[in-house]
C-alpha positions as a printed Julia matrix, in Angstrom:
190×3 Matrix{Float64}:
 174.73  43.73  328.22
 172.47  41.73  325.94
 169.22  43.65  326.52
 171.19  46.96  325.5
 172.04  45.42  322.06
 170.93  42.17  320.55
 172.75  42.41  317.79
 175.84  41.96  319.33
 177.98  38.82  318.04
 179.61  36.47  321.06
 183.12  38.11  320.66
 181.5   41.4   321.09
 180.61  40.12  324.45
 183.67  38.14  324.98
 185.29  41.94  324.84
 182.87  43.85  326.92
 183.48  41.07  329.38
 187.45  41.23  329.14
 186.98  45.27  329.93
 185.03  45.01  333.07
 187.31  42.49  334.25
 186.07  39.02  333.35
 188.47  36.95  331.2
 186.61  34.18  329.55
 186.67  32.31  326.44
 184.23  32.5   323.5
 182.93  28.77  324.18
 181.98  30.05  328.36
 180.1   32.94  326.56
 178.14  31.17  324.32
 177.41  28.38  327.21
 176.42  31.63  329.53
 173.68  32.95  327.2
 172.56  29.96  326.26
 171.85  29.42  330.08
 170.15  32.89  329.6
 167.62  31.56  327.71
 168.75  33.32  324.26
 169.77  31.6   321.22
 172.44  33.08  318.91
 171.3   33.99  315.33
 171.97  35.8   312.62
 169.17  38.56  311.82
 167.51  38.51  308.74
 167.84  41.94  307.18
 164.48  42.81  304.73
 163.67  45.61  302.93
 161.55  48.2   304.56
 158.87  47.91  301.48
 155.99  50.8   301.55
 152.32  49.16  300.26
 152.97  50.14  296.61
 156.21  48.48  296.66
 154.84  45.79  297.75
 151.94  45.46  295.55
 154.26  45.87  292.63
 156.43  42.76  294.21
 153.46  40.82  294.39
 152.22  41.48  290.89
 155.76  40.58  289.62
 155.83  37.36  291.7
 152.29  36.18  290.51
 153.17  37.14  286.95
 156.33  34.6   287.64
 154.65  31.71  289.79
 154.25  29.28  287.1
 157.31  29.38  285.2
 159.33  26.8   284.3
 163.1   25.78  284.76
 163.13  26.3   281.09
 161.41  29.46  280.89
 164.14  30.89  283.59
 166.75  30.02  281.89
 166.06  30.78  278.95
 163.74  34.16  278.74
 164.84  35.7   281.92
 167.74  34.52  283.58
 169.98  32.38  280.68
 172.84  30.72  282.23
 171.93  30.57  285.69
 170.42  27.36  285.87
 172.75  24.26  284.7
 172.93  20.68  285.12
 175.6   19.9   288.4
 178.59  17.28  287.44
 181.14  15.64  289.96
 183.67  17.93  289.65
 182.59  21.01  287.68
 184.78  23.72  286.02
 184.88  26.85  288.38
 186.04  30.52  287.39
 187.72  33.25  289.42
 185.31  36.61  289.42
 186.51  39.94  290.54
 185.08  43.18  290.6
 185.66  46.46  291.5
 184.16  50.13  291.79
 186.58  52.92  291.84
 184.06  55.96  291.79
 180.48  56.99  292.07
 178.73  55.56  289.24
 176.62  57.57  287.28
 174.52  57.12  284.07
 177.1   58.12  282.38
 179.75  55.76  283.82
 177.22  52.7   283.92
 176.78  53.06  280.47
 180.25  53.12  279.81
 180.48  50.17  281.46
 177.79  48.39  279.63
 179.41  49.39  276.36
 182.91  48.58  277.2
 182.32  45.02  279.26
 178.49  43.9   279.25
 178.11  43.85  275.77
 181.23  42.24  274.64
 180.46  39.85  277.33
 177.08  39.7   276.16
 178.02  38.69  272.59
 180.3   35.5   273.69
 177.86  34.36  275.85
 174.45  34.34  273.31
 176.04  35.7   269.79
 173.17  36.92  267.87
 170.49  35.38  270.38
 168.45  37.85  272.11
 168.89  38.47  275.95
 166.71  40.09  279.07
 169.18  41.91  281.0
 168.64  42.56  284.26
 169.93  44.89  286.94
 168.53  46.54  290.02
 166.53  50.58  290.13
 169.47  52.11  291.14
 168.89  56.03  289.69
 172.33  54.84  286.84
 170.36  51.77  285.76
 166.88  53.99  285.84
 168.22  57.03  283.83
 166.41  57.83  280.79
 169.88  58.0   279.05
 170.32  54.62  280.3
 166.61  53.68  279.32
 167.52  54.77  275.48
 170.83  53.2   275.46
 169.09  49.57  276.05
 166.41  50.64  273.23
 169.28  51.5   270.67
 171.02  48.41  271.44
 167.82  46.75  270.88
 168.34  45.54  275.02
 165.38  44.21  276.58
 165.54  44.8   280.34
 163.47  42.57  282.69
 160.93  44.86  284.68
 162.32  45.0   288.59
 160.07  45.54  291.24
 161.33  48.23  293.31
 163.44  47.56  296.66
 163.4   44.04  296.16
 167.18  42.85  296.84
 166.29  39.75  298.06
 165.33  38.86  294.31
 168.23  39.65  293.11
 170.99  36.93  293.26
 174.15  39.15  293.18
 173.01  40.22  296.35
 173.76  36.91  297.94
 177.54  37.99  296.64
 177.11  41.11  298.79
 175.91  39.16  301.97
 179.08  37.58  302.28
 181.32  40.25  301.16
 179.7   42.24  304.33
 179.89  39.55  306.15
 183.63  38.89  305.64
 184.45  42.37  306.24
 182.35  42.61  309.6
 183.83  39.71  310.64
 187.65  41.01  310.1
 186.55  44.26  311.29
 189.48  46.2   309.09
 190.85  49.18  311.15
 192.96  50.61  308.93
 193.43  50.48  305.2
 196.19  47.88  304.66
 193.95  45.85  306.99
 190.61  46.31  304.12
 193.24  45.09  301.7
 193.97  42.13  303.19
C-alpha cells in the first residue's frame, strides 16, 4: 500500500486497512511501518524554480547576505523583528478573500486597508512594501499606483515562497484543513 503512495499519512492507512478487513489502531500502524523500515515524515514541498529563477534568487540572496538585524527591520522588513518579553501582548488576525483578485481589486485593497494601516504603523516614515509576483501585485496599474503613492516595493525574486513569511501562515492553514478533511461546507466552516 505504501509503495503505491508515499504520501499517504498513517490514518490513510489505518482506513485502507479497516476496508480490506484489518481493524487496527493508529499506534499498530505506525509500529508496522516502522518495522518496514520507513520513517514517517512530512515532505518538504519547494518550488519547481527554472535556472533564471534561480539565478535571480541567488542574486537577491547575495545582495542580502550581510545585512544586519537592524537593516531588516528597518529598510526591508520594519516590525518583524522585536525584542521577546515574558508574557507579550498578542493580537487576533483574520483574513479573508471573497473573489478573484484582480489589479483592480488589489489596489482597492491597498487604498482602503494597507495604507491606512500603513500610516499608524510608520506616520510620515517611509516604508518598503513587500508582496509576492502574483500578475495583481505585477500589473503596471499596480506598478503606478505604488509610484503615485510614492511606495517603494522591495524587488521579489520570482517563485520564491519560501522567502516569504506569510507563507508559513498558509502552511498551516493547509495543513489544518487536510487534516480535518472538510466534506461538506458547514464542515470548511467549522
Amino acid at each position: 500500500i505504501m509503495e503505491k503512495d508515499r504520501f499517504q499519512t498513517l490514518g490513510d492507512l489505518r482506513k485502507q486497512w479497516t476496508e480490506s478487513g484489518v481493524e487496527t489502531s493508529r499506534a499498530t500502524v505506525y509500529r508496522r511501518v516502522q518495522e518496514m523500515g520507513y520513517r514517517c515524515r512530512i515532505p518538504q514541498v519547494k518550488p519547481l524554480l527554472n535556472l533564471k529563477q534561480r539565478q535571480k534568487r541567488l542574486t537577491w540572496a547575495t545582495e542580502k547576505q550581510h545585512w544586519t538585524v537592524a537593516q531588516w527591520s528597518k529598510r526591508e522588513m520594519p516590525k518583524c523583528l522585536k525584542s521577546s518579553v515574558k508574557y507579550p501582548q498578542s493580537v487576533m488576525v483574520w483574513g479573508a478573500m471573497s473573489a478573484a483578485v484582480n489589479a483592480a481589486s488589489y489596489q482597492e485593497i491597498l487604498e482602503h486597508f494597507m495604507l491606512p494601516s500603513a500610516e499608524k504603523l510608520y506616520g510620515d516614515e517611509d516604508f518598503i512594501f513587500q508582496h509576492d509576483l502574483a500578475p495583481a501585485h505585477t500589473a503596471k496599474t499596480t506598478g503606478k499606483w505604488f509610484t503615485d503613492h510614492g511606495i517603494t516595493v522591495l524587488n521579489w525574486p520570482a517563485n520564491s515562497p519560501d522567502l516569504n513569511p506569510i507563507e508559513n501562515l498558509w502552511d498551516i492553514v493547509k495543513r489544518k484543513l487536510r487534516d480535518a478533511r472538510p466534506n461538506t461546507l458547514d464542515e470548511l466552516k467549522a
